[in-house]
mmCIF file of C-alpha atoms and ligand atoms in Angstrom:
data_model
loop_
_atom_site.group_PDB
_atom_site.id
_atom_site.type_symbol
_atom_site.label_atom_id
_atom_site.label_comp_id
_atom_site.label_asym_id
_atom_site.label_seq_id
_atom_site.Cartn_x
_atom_site.Cartn_y
_atom_site.Cartn_z
ATOM 1 C CA MET A 1 0.004 -0.337 0.005
ATOM 2 C CA SER A 2 1.683 3.503 -0.575
ATOM 3 C CA THR A 3 0.324 7.131 -0.367
ATOM 4 C CA PRO A 4 -1.584 8.794 -3.232
ATOM 5 C CA ALA A 5 0.267 11.488 -5.156
ATOM 6 C CA LEU A 6 -0.895 14.586 -3.878
ATOM 7 C CA PRO A 7 -0.421 16.891 -6.921
ATOM 8 C CA THR A 8 0.621 20.218 -5.389
ATOM 9 C CA ARG A 9 -1.757 23.182 -5.557
ATOM 10 C CA LEU A 10 1.321 25.606 -4.411
ATOM 11 C CA PRO A 11 4.657 24.189 -6.192
ATOM 12 C CA ALA A 12 6.558 27.793 -5.471
ATOM 13 C CA VAL A 13 5.862 27.559 -1.405
ATOM 14 C CA GLY A 14 8.337 26.733 0.589
ATOM 15 C CA THR A 15 9.141 27.450 4.454
ATOM 16 C CA THR A 16 8.813 31.506 4.736
ATOM 17 C CA VAL A 17 11.501 33.674 4.532
ATOM 18 C CA PHE A 18 10.610 34.759 8.086
ATOM 19 C CA THR A 19 10.671 31.308 9.659
ATOM 20 C CA GLN A 20 13.667 30.395 8.079
ATOM 21 C CA MET A 21 15.572 33.610 9.500
ATOM 22 C CA SER A 22 14.461 33.517 12.794
ATOM 23 C CA GLN A 23 15.356 29.765 12.814
ATOM 24 C CA LEU A 24 18.602 30.854 11.627
ATOM 25 C CA ALA A 25 18.985 33.742 14.156
ATOM 26 C CA LEU A 26 18.304 31.010 17.073
ATOM 27 C CA GLU A 27 20.990 28.567 15.741
ATOM 28 C CA HIS A 28 23.582 31.265 15.362
ATOM 29 C CA GLY A 29 22.622 33.862 18.839
ATOM 30 C CA ALA A 30 22.144 36.394 16.307
ATOM 31 C CA VAL A 31 20.023 39.381 17.232
ATOM 32 C CA ASN A 32 16.751 38.902 15.252
ATOM 33 C CA LEU A 33 16.164 42.025 13.214
ATOM 34 C CA GLY A 34 14.524 39.542 10.846
ATOM 35 C CA GLN A 35 10.978 38.466 11.291
ATOM 36 C CA GLY A 36 8.488 41.564 11.990
ATOM 37 C CA PHE A 37 7.429 40.896 15.941
ATOM 38 C CA PRO A 38 8.346 43.264 19.302
ATOM 39 C CA ASP A 39 10.601 41.729 21.696
ATOM 40 C CA PHE A 40 8.886 43.234 24.389
ATOM 41 C CA GLY A 41 5.542 42.679 25.760
ATOM 42 C CA CYS A 42 2.019 44.585 25.890
ATOM 43 C CA ASP A 43 0.314 46.665 28.281
ATOM 44 C CA PRO A 44 -0.283 44.651 31.284
ATOM 45 C CA LYS A 45 -4.039 46.194 31.180
ATOM 46 C CA LEU A 46 -4.786 44.558 28.061
ATOM 47 C CA LEU A 47 -3.701 41.032 29.551
ATOM 48 C CA ASP A 48 -5.966 42.184 32.654
ATOM 49 C CA LEU A 49 -8.995 42.713 30.274
ATOM 50 C CA VAL A 50 -8.510 39.537 28.622
ATOM 51 C CA ASN A 51 -8.354 37.368 31.910
ATOM 52 C CA GLU A 52 -11.142 39.168 33.242
ATOM 53 C CA ALA A 53 -12.746 38.132 29.917
ATOM 54 C CA MET A 54 -12.321 34.416 30.719
ATOM 55 C CA ARG A 55 -12.929 34.493 34.229
ATOM 56 C CA ALA A 56 -16.247 36.200 33.649
ATOM 57 C CA GLY A 57 -16.958 32.854 31.149
ATOM 58 C CA HIS A 58 -16.801 34.552 27.982
ATOM 59 C CA ASN A 59 -14.931 31.097 26.766
ATOM 60 C CA GLN A 60 -17.254 29.962 24.435
ATOM 61 C CA TYR A 61 -18.033 30.101 20.808
ATOM 62 C CA ALA A 62 -18.116 34.066 19.411
ATOM 63 C CA PRO A 63 -20.533 34.800 16.919
ATOM 64 C CA MET A 64 -19.528 34.253 13.437
ATOM 65 C CA THR A 65 -19.030 37.909 12.328
ATOM 66 C CA GLY A 66 -17.738 38.868 15.759
ATOM 67 C CA ILE A 67 -18.598 40.261 19.107
ATOM 68 C CA PRO A 68 -21.081 43.275 18.664
ATOM 69 C CA ALA A 69 -18.805 45.449 21.574
ATOM 70 C CA LEU A 70 -15.323 44.734 19.062
ATOM 71 C CA ARG A 71 -17.048 45.384 15.777
ATOM 72 C CA THR A 72 -18.676 48.513 17.430
ATOM 73 C CA ALA A 73 -15.367 49.442 18.597
ATOM 74 C CA ILE A 74 -14.020 49.021 15.089
ATOM 75 C CA ALA A 75 -16.601 50.732 13.135
ATOM 76 C CA ALA A 76 -16.152 53.772 15.794
ATOM 77 C CA LYS A 77 -12.653 54.288 15.137
ATOM 78 C CA LEU A 78 -12.623 54.066 11.305
ATOM 79 C CA GLU A 79 -15.051 56.949 11.405
ATOM 80 C CA ARG A 80 -13.008 58.912 14.175
ATOM 81 C CA LEU A 81 -9.707 58.343 12.168
ATOM 82 C CA TYR A 82 -10.833 58.281 8.370
ATOM 83 C CA GLY A 83 -14.524 59.575 8.519
ATOM 84 C CA ARG A 84 -15.925 56.448 6.707
ATOM 85 C CA ARG A 85 -18.914 55.309 8.844
ATOM 86 C CA TYR A 86 -18.943 51.592 8.685
ATOM 87 C CA ASP A 87 -22.196 49.794 9.734
ATOM 88 C CA GLU A 88 -20.808 47.427 12.449
ATOM 89 C CA ALA A 89 -23.494 44.941 11.761
ATOM 90 C CA GLY A 90 -23.076 44.642 8.203
ATOM 91 C CA GLU A 91 -20.065 46.100 6.756
ATOM 92 C CA ILE A 92 -17.488 44.527 9.936
ATOM 93 C CA THR A 93 -16.110 41.336 10.707
ATOM 94 C CA VAL A 94 -13.786 40.233 12.914
ATOM 95 C CA THR A 95 -10.722 37.799 11.725
ATOM 96 C CA ASN A 96 -8.463 35.662 12.753
ATOM 97 C CA GLY A 97 -5.293 37.886 12.220
ATOM 98 C CA ALA A 98 -4.997 40.181 9.110
ATOM 99 C CA SER A 99 -3.626 36.642 7.296
ATOM 100 C CA GLN A 100 -7.305 35.103 7.331
ATOM 101 C CA ALA A 101 -9.002 38.434 6.288
ATOM 102 C CA ILE A 102 -6.751 38.681 3.058
ATOM 103 C CA GLN A 103 -7.350 35.064 2.103
ATOM 104 C CA SER A 104 -10.777 35.207 2.717
ATOM 105 C CA ALA A 105 -11.260 38.115 0.816
ATOM 106 C CA ILE A 106 -9.356 37.092 -2.096
ATOM 107 C CA LEU A 107 -10.942 33.572 -1.834
ATOM 108 C CA CYS A 108 -14.504 35.089 -2.177
ATOM 109 C CA SER A 109 -13.880 37.224 -4.604
ATOM 110 C CA VAL A 110 -11.196 36.037 -7.220
ATOM 111 C CA HIS A 111 -12.612 33.413 -9.708
ATOM 112 C CA PRO A 112 -10.433 30.831 -11.828
ATOM 113 C CA GLY A 113 -8.691 32.911 -14.413
ATOM 114 C CA ASP A 114 -9.203 36.452 -12.785
ATOM 115 C CA GLU A 115 -6.350 38.538 -12.584
ATOM 116 C CA VAL A 116 -5.341 40.268 -9.282
ATOM 117 C CA ILE A 117 -2.851 43.117 -9.563
ATOM 118 C CA VAL A 118 0.206 42.781 -6.881
ATOM 119 C CA ILE A 119 2.376 45.187 -6.083
ATOM 120 C CA GLU A 120 6.031 44.042 -5.622
ATOM 121 C CA PRO A 121 7.684 43.868 -3.257
ATOM 122 C CA ALA A 122 4.803 42.095 -1.386
ATOM 123 C CA TYR A 123 4.122 40.777 1.571
ATOM 124 C CA ASP A 124 4.091 36.931 1.435
ATOM 125 C CA CYS A 125 0.452 36.089 1.838
ATOM 126 C CA TYR A 126 -0.772 37.685 -1.186
ATOM 127 C CA LEU A 127 0.117 35.138 -3.570
ATOM 128 C CA PRO A 128 -0.346 31.946 -2.288
ATOM 129 C CA ALA A 129 -4.131 32.683 -1.617
ATOM 130 C CA ILE A 130 -4.384 33.977 -5.144
ATOM 131 C CA ALA A 131 -3.117 30.746 -6.609
ATOM 132 C CA LEU A 132 -5.950 28.943 -4.209
ATOM 133 C CA ALA A 133 -8.873 30.773 -5.516
ATOM 134 C CA GLY A 134 -7.438 29.680 -9.224
ATOM 135 C CA GLY A 135 -6.469 33.582 -10.018
ATOM 136 C CA VAL A 136 -3.614 34.580 -11.759
ATOM 137 C CA ALA A 137 -1.411 37.046 -10.011
ATOM 138 C CA VAL A 138 -0.213 39.921 -12.124
ATOM 139 C CA PRO A 139 3.384 41.625 -10.491
ATOM 140 C CA VAL A 140 3.727 45.636 -11.024
ATOM 141 C CA ALA A 141 7.820 46.034 -9.519
ATOM 142 C CA MET A 142 7.933 49.188 -7.214
ATOM 143 C CA ARG A 143 10.316 51.982 -8.421
ATOM 144 C CA VAL A 144 13.172 51.955 -6.063
ATOM 145 C CA ASP A 145 15.748 55.297 -6.087
ATOM 146 C CA SER A 146 17.962 56.750 -3.953
ATOM 147 C CA ALA A 147 15.013 58.152 -1.567
ATOM 148 C CA GLY A 148 13.098 54.834 -1.816
ATOM 149 C CA TYR A 149 10.424 53.216 -3.158
ATOM 150 C CA SER A 150 7.190 54.498 -4.720
ATOM 151 C CA VAL A 151 4.453 52.952 -6.829
ATOM 152 C CA PRO A 152 4.666 53.399 -10.592
ATOM 153 C CA TRP A 153 0.953 54.102 -11.137
ATOM 154 C CA ASP A 154 1.268 54.497 -15.324
ATOM 155 C CA LEU A 155 3.177 50.976 -15.357
ATOM 156 C CA LEU A 156 -0.078 49.301 -13.189
ATOM 157 C CA ALA A 157 -2.383 51.052 -14.957
ATOM 158 C CA ALA A 158 -1.251 49.442 -18.108
ATOM 159 C CA ALA A 159 -1.318 46.013 -16.368
ATOM 160 C CA VAL A 160 -5.133 46.258 -16.205
ATOM 161 C CA THR A 161 -7.217 43.904 -18.730
ATOM 162 C CA PRO A 162 -10.507 43.240 -18.718
ATOM 163 C CA ARG A 163 -9.651 40.343 -16.564
ATOM 164 C CA THR A 164 -8.681 42.111 -13.529
ATOM 165 C CA ARG A 165 -10.688 41.250 -10.675
ATOM 166 C CA MET A 166 -8.657 43.111 -7.660
ATOM 167 C CA ILE A 167 -5.802 45.246 -6.721
ATOM 168 C CA VAL A 168 -3.930 44.735 -3.783
ATOM 169 C CA VAL A 169 -2.492 47.469 -2.115
ATOM 170 C CA ASN A 170 -0.414 47.613 1.515
ATOM 171 C CA SER A 171 0.120 50.880 3.159
ATOM 172 C CA PRO A 172 2.245 51.427 5.095
ATOM 173 C CA HIS A 173 4.215 48.929 3.258
ATOM 174 C CA ASN A 174 5.973 46.122 4.033
ATOM 175 C CA PRO A 175 8.983 45.302 3.434
ATOM 176 C CA THR A 176 10.081 48.947 2.121
ATOM 177 C CA GLY A 177 8.485 51.050 4.985
ATOM 178 C CA SER A 178 7.137 53.208 2.116
ATOM 179 C CA ILE A 179 3.473 54.965 2.571
ATOM 180 C CA LEU A 180 0.835 55.620 0.187
ATOM 181 C CA ARG A 181 -0.036 59.288 0.128
ATOM 182 C CA ALA A 182 -3.280 61.232 -1.101
ATOM 183 C CA ALA A 183 -2.167 61.854 -4.748
ATOM 184 C CA ASP A 184 -1.280 57.537 -4.561
ATOM 185 C CA LEU A 185 -5.026 57.159 -3.734
ATOM 186 C CA GLU A 186 -6.150 59.517 -6.689
ATOM 187 C CA ALA A 187 -4.319 57.651 -8.981
ATOM 188 C CA LEU A 188 -5.760 54.515 -7.736
ATOM 189 C CA ALA A 189 -9.143 55.651 -7.785
ATOM 190 C CA ALA A 190 -8.731 56.791 -11.150
ATOM 191 C CA ILE A 191 -7.664 53.392 -12.596
ATOM 192 C CA VAL A 192 -10.271 51.665 -10.721
ATOM 193 C CA ALA A 193 -13.528 54.559 -11.408
ATOM 194 C CA GLY A 194 -16.450 52.877 -13.472
ATOM 195 C CA THR A 195 -14.832 49.158 -13.713
ATOM 196 C CA GLU A 196 -15.607 46.111 -11.638
ATOM 197 C CA ILE A 197 -12.270 46.394 -10.305
ATOM 198 C CA LEU A 198 -12.052 45.558 -5.998
ATOM 199 C CA VAL A 199 -9.702 46.935 -3.996
ATOM 200 C CA LEU A 200 -7.735 44.972 -1.290
ATOM 201 C CA SER A 201 -6.493 46.930 1.234
ATOM 202 C CA ASP A 202 -3.600 45.615 4.015
ATOM 203 C CA GLU A 203 -3.406 48.533 6.273
ATOM 204 C CA VAL A 204 -2.074 46.719 9.340
ATOM 205 C CA TYR A 205 0.537 49.172 10.054
ATOM 206 C CA GLU A 206 -2.137 51.893 9.585
ATOM 207 C CA HIS A 207 -0.972 53.206 13.314
ATOM 208 C CA MET A 208 2.713 53.242 12.564
ATOM 209 C CA VAL A 209 3.293 56.223 10.336
ATOM 210 C CA TYR A 210 5.514 59.216 11.450
ATOM 211 C CA ASP A 211 7.139 62.469 10.918
ATOM 212 C CA GLY A 212 3.243 63.913 11.467
ATOM 213 C CA GLU A 213 1.982 61.966 8.306
ATOM 214 C CA GLU A 214 -1.485 61.086 8.438
ATOM 215 C CA HIS A 215 -2.165 57.154 7.499
ATOM 216 C CA ALA A 216 -3.638 57.024 3.509
ATOM 217 C CA SER A 217 -6.560 54.809 4.563
ATOM 218 C CA VAL A 218 -8.509 53.373 1.567
ATOM 219 C CA SER A 219 -11.330 53.935 3.344
ATOM 220 C CA ARG A 220 -11.290 57.776 3.608
ATOM 221 C CA HIS A 221 -11.593 57.444 -0.445
ATOM 222 C CA PRO A 222 -14.937 57.159 -1.486
ATOM 223 C CA VAL A 223 -14.353 55.961 -4.658
ATOM 224 C CA LEU A 224 -11.584 53.454 -3.283
ATOM 225 C CA ALA A 225 -13.831 52.396 -0.083
ATOM 226 C CA GLU A 226 -16.936 51.545 -2.008
ATOM 227 C CA ARG A 227 -14.850 49.020 -3.752
ATOM 228 C CA ALA A 228 -12.509 47.721 -0.830
ATOM 229 C CA PHE A 229 -12.041 45.290 1.461
ATOM 230 C CA VAL A 230 -9.895 47.380 4.096
ATOM 231 C CA VAL A 231 -7.593 44.899 6.418
ATOM 232 C CA SER A 232 -6.006 45.451 9.757
ATOM 233 C CA SER A 233 -4.422 43.742 12.566
ATOM 234 C CA PHE A 234 -4.535 44.377 16.291
ATOM 235 C CA GLY A 235 -1.263 42.031 16.324
ATOM 236 C CA LYS A 236 1.151 44.964 15.199
ATOM 237 C CA THR A 237 -1.197 47.727 16.718
ATOM 238 C CA TYR A 238 -1.292 46.278 20.159
ATOM 239 C CA HIS A 239 2.040 44.397 20.632
ATOM 240 C CA VAL A 240 0.434 41.032 20.643
ATOM 241 C CA THR A 241 1.301 39.280 17.437
ATOM 242 C CA GLY A 242 0.792 35.875 18.451
ATOM 243 C CA TRP A 243 -2.964 36.329 19.285
ATOM 244 C CA LYS A 244 -4.007 36.754 15.528
ATOM 245 C CA VAL A 245 -6.813 39.065 15.766
ATOM 246 C CA GLY A 246 -7.880 41.374 12.923
ATOM 247 C CA TYR A 247 -10.816 42.405 11.049
ATOM 248 C CA VAL A 248 -12.200 43.505 7.661
ATOM 249 C CA ALA A 249 -14.074 46.741 6.860
ATOM 250 C CA ALA A 250 -15.951 46.615 3.475
ATOM 251 C CA PRO A 251 -19.454 47.641 1.979
ATOM 252 C CA ALA A 252 -22.439 45.456 2.994
ATOM 253 C CA SER A 253 -22.740 43.688 -0.751
ATOM 254 C CA LEU A 254 -18.613 42.801 -0.165
ATOM 255 C CA THR A 255 -18.938 41.736 3.630
ATOM 256 C CA ARG A 256 -21.555 39.301 2.584
ATOM 257 C CA GLU A 257 -19.745 37.412 0.291
ATOM 258 C CA PHE A 258 -17.011 37.523 2.784
ATOM 259 C CA ARG A 259 -18.511 35.872 5.610
ATOM 260 C CA LYS A 260 -19.753 33.038 3.279
ATOM 261 C CA VAL A 261 -16.001 31.879 3.144
ATOM 262 C CA HIS A 262 -15.450 33.195 6.565
ATOM 263 C CA GLN A 263 -18.492 31.324 8.278
ATOM 264 C CA TYR A 264 -16.524 27.651 6.825
ATOM 265 C CA ASN A 265 -12.763 28.609 7.132
ATOM 266 C CA VAL A 266 -12.691 29.609 10.710
ATOM 267 C CA PHE A 267 -16.131 30.500 11.561
ATOM 268 C CA SER A 268 -15.240 32.349 14.845
ATOM 269 C CA VAL A 269 -12.803 34.060 16.690
ATOM 270 C CA ASN A 270 -11.048 33.869 19.998
ATOM 271 C CA THR A 271 -13.723 34.710 21.975
ATOM 272 C CA PRO A 272 -11.795 36.514 25.363
ATOM 273 C CA MET A 273 -9.425 38.043 23.131
ATOM 274 C CA GLN A 274 -12.311 39.818 21.532
ATOM 275 C CA HIS A 275 -13.547 41.236 24.575
ATOM 276 C CA GLY A 276 -10.393 41.905 26.039
ATOM 277 C CA ILE A 277 -9.743 44.112 23.081
ATOM 278 C CA ALA A 278 -13.033 45.515 22.696
ATOM 279 C CA ALA A 279 -12.708 46.889 26.379
ATOM 280 C CA TYR A 280 -9.598 48.401 25.803
ATOM 281 C CA MET A 281 -10.096 50.117 22.742
ATOM 282 C CA GLU A 282 -12.194 52.219 24.895
ATOM 283 C CA ASP A 283 -9.292 54.453 24.921
ATOM 284 C CA PRO A 284 -7.754 55.660 21.959
ATOM 285 C CA ALA A 285 -4.591 56.668 23.643
ATOM 286 C CA PRO A 286 -2.598 53.235 22.838
ATOM 287 C CA TYR A 287 -3.063 53.881 19.325
ATOM 288 C CA LEU A 288 -2.827 57.569 18.923
ATOM 289 C CA GLU A 289 0.438 56.962 20.848
ATOM 290 C CA LEU A 290 2.026 54.538 18.561
ATOM 291 C CA PRO A 291 3.607 56.653 15.465
ATOM 292 C CA GLY A 292 5.674 58.653 18.574
ATOM 293 C CA PHE A 293 6.691 55.259 20.034
ATOM 294 C CA TYR A 294 7.714 53.551 17.418
ATOM 295 C CA GLN A 295 9.441 56.980 15.455
ATOM 296 C CA HIS A 296 11.764 57.296 18.513
ATOM 297 C CA LYS A 297 12.990 53.945 17.775
ATOM 298 C CA ARG A 298 13.016 54.415 13.819
ATOM 299 C CA ASP A 299 15.147 57.556 14.631
ATOM 300 C CA LEU A 300 17.293 55.423 17.117
ATOM 301 C CA PHE A 301 17.556 53.060 14.653
ATOM 302 C CA ARG A 302 18.495 55.489 11.771
ATOM 303 C CA ALA A 303 20.802 57.162 13.896
ATOM 304 C CA GLY A 304 22.786 54.527 14.698
ATOM 305 C CA LEU A 305 23.152 53.491 10.954
ATOM 306 C CA ALA A 306 23.895 56.955 9.839
ATOM 307 C CA GLY A 307 27.453 57.033 10.019
ATOM 308 C CA SER A 308 27.878 53.386 8.696
ATOM 309 C CA ARG A 309 28.253 52.251 5.309
ATOM 310 C CA PHE A 310 24.639 51.386 5.026
ATOM 311 C CA GLU A 311 22.480 53.592 2.789
ATOM 312 C CA LEU A 312 19.311 54.138 4.565
ATOM 313 C CA LEU A 313 15.887 53.937 2.455
ATOM 314 C CA GLU A 314 13.022 55.807 3.216
ATOM 315 C CA SER A 315 11.003 54.677 6.398
ATOM 316 C CA SER A 316 7.695 56.585 6.567
ATOM 317 C CA GLY A 317 5.779 54.044 8.071
ATOM 318 C CA THR A 318 5.741 50.649 9.286
ATOM 319 C CA TYR A 319 8.201 49.129 11.895
ATOM 320 C CA PHE A 320 10.738 47.956 8.979
ATOM 321 C CA GLN A 321 13.879 50.284 7.686
ATOM 322 C CA CYS A 322 15.153 49.180 4.208
ATOM 323 C CA VAL A 323 19.008 49.358 3.690
ATOM 324 C CA ARG A 324 21.295 49.245 0.363
ATOM 325 C CA TYR A 325 24.679 47.546 1.641
ATOM 326 C CA GLY A 326 26.408 47.649 -1.855
ATOM 327 C CA ALA A 327 29.676 49.477 0.034
ATOM 328 C CA ILE A 328 29.779 46.456 1.955
ATOM 329 C CA SER A 329 29.103 43.473 0.166
ATOM 330 C CA SER A 330 28.613 42.097 -3.284
ATOM 331 C CA LEU A 331 26.712 39.357 -2.234
ATOM 332 C CA PRO A 332 22.958 38.589 -3.526
ATOM 333 C CA GLU A 333 20.591 39.543 -1.124
ATOM 334 C CA ALA A 334 19.524 35.913 0.628
ATOM 335 C CA GLU A 335 23.397 35.535 1.009
ATOM 336 C CA PHE A 336 24.194 38.566 2.149
ATOM 337 C CA ALA A 337 21.133 38.090 5.106
ATOM 338 C CA ARG A 338 22.500 34.925 5.923
ATOM 339 C CA TRP A 339 26.096 36.029 6.096
ATOM 340 C CA LEU A 340 24.738 38.644 8.373
ATOM 341 C CA THR A 341 23.170 36.200 10.664
ATOM 342 C CA VAL A 342 25.660 33.963 10.905
ATOM 343 C CA GLU A 343 28.821 35.857 10.762
ATOM 344 C CA ALA A 344 27.800 39.558 12.002
ATOM 345 C CA LYS A 345 24.930 38.001 14.437
ATOM 346 C CA VAL A 346 22.351 40.397 13.325
ATOM 347 C CA ALA A 347 19.485 38.948 11.608
ATOM 348 C CA ALA A 348 18.017 40.654 8.480
ATOM 349 C CA ILE A 349 15.524 40.075 5.479
ATOM 350 C CA PRO A 350 16.509 39.815 2.167
ATOM 351 C CA VAL A 351 14.116 41.640 0.199
ATOM 352 C CA SER A 352 14.155 39.469 -2.871
ATOM 353 C CA ALA A 353 12.085 37.243 -1.077
ATOM 354 C CA PHE A 354 9.028 39.224 -1.568
ATOM 355 C CA TYR A 355 9.256 39.417 -5.348
ATOM 356 C CA SER A 356 7.840 36.549 -7.715
ATOM 357 C CA ARG A 357 10.723 37.040 -10.342
ATOM 358 C CA PRO A 358 14.197 37.118 -9.300
ATOM 359 C CA THR A 359 15.229 40.495 -8.314
ATOM 360 C CA GLU A 360 18.380 41.913 -6.519
ATOM 361 C CA SER A 361 18.520 45.292 -5.526
ATOM 362 C CA GLY A 362 21.054 44.927 -3.069
ATOM 363 C CA ILE A 363 18.750 45.721 -0.206
ATOM 364 C CA VAL A 364 17.853 44.161 3.491
ATOM 365 C CA ARG A 365 14.923 44.972 5.615
ATOM 366 C CA PHE A 366 15.993 45.414 9.466
ATOM 367 C CA CYS A 367 12.787 45.397 11.698
ATOM 368 C CA PHE A 368 12.973 47.871 14.474
ATOM 369 C CA ALA A 369 10.009 46.503 16.909
ATOM 370 C CA LYS A 370 12.886 46.141 19.596
ATOM 371 C CA LYS A 371 13.905 47.057 22.766
ATOM 372 C CA ASP A 372 15.924 50.054 22.893
ATOM 373 C CA GLU A 373 18.960 47.848 24.141
ATOM 374 C CA THR A 374 18.264 45.348 21.819
ATOM 375 C CA LEU A 375 18.732 47.892 18.468
ATOM 376 C CA GLN A 376 21.688 49.416 20.417
ATOM 377 C CA LYS A 377 23.144 45.861 20.555
ATOM 378 C CA ALA A 378 22.763 45.549 16.683
ATOM 379 C CA LEU A 379 23.895 48.999 15.916
ATOM 380 C CA ASP A 380 27.278 48.261 17.774
ATOM 381 C CA THR A 381 27.672 45.730 15.509
ATOM 382 C CA LEU A 382 26.075 46.941 12.205
ATOM 383 C CA SER A 383 27.527 50.582 12.328
ATOM 384 C CA ARG A 384 31.337 48.819 12.216
ATOM 385 C CA LEU A 385 30.728 46.626 9.199
HETATM 386 N N1 PMP B 401 0.403 42.079 6.101
HETATM 387 C C1 PMP B 401 1.289 42.221 6.610
HETATM 388 C C2 PMP B 401 1.666 43.520 5.705
HETATM 389 C C3 PMP B 401 1.919 42.208 7.495
HETATM 390 O O1 PMP B 401 3.522 42.658 7.978
HETATM 391 C C4 PMP B 401 1.368 40.957 8.229
HETATM 392 C C5 PMP B 401 2.307 40.552 9.655
HETATM 393 N N2 PMP B 401 2.833 39.707 9.632
HETATM 394 C C6 PMP B 401 0.111 40.526 7.961
HETATM 395 C C7 PMP B 401 -0.166 41.286 7.108
HETATM 396 C C8 PMP B 401 -0.676 39.679 8.646
HETATM 397 O O2 PMP B 401 -0.909 39.931 9.785
HETATM 398 P P1 PMP B 401 -1.584 38.862 11.230
HETATM 399 O O3 PMP B 401 -0.117 38.596 11.797
HETATM 400 O O4 PMP B 401 -2.446 39.624 11.853
HETATM 401 O O5 PMP B 401 -2.152 37.573 10.385
HETATM 402 N N1 LIG B 402 4.749 40.196 9.353
HETATM 403 C C1 LIG B 402 5.877 39.517 9.618
HETATM 404 C C2 LIG B 402 6.999 40.176 8.918
HETATM 405 O O1 LIG B 402 6.814 40.731 7.768
HETATM 406 C C3 LIG B 402 6.268 37.717 9.385
HETATM 407 C C4 LIG B 402 5.124 37.360 10.015
HETATM 408 C C5 LIG B 402 5.070 35.636 9.394
HETATM 409 O O2 LIG B 402 6.297 35.365 10.100
HETATM 410 N N2 LIG B 402 4.521 35.414 8.865
HETATM 411 O O3 LIG B 402 8.220 39.602 9.389
#
């Protein structure tokens, strides 16, 4: 007897670069500035609120769409920050992190043969979801110059065909740390206006925008919001990436389709976490203070590298800093990141891992969501390379 052959649906997929680099960092005792997660704890108040929810007996299935208190808190936040009123009953769904929101949004809207435009470098979960839906990913590469990365809207417009079903955008952007601004939303709106094209907007770093700039949420823009799934994650905002609680906001007709998938791939999301987060959201201070908190870390990290041989690119948002390393090494990105981890004992992520086609730019990504002393330890080495 032998196991039946299983034709793979995702031939290009292996272990993610984040897992690989975290493992390598662990094996070699390197400071892990690779995988994006904080090395510090969350607010103890949030832990108390989740604990209280468990003790109060909130331990059975939550409603499929999310507990009402959390959906109400999310709708209130979106209205306060971006001026769009989403109906908490029919337009907000709590998800198992942003990853599941993204996967379900793609599965419910992309049909076999549909094209989905993805701006590269791109976070790693978009392409597998498109492939599972039977869709065809159409990559459009960002421009990168001495200042940093930007979206070439002219090239993106040229990539639209009658088969285009969706455009995926992500701001603040992982891995580049660039952000979309009002003019970018206008350019996107000009492309989709009058078409049936949907927008999937990954805004998990929405509260990490620096230098006094505003987050250009797609939910701010009427033409875009009418056709968009807007996704975020409490993991990033509240320093709890392991909790995997997020949400999607979308017009009622899109939400109805979203929930048909959501209902069967997760049904509902961790109940006590939802209660704890809903109560914690009553105070907006934690997310309003986040730009200041992370800008300090970004500035500390950038100042530490200012006199080094690394060339700093723009980091206007996220907790990532991309750097050119051409003055230090001519190795390809994956090899340089490996060398950096094994020999210099600081882990980074090669930006080449975020492209579907081989693309070498001589750039790696560091995560600065770390204690100041962790950053200092990494800087002691990086500044001398
Ligand atoms: N999108 C981006 C751009 C991310 O960086 C992440 C976090 N790694 C996710 C989505 C997934 O978020 P979550 O952990 O909530 O599933
Ligand atoms: N979002 C995290 C990053 O970009 C990684 C999450 C994961 O390991 N899948 O580093």
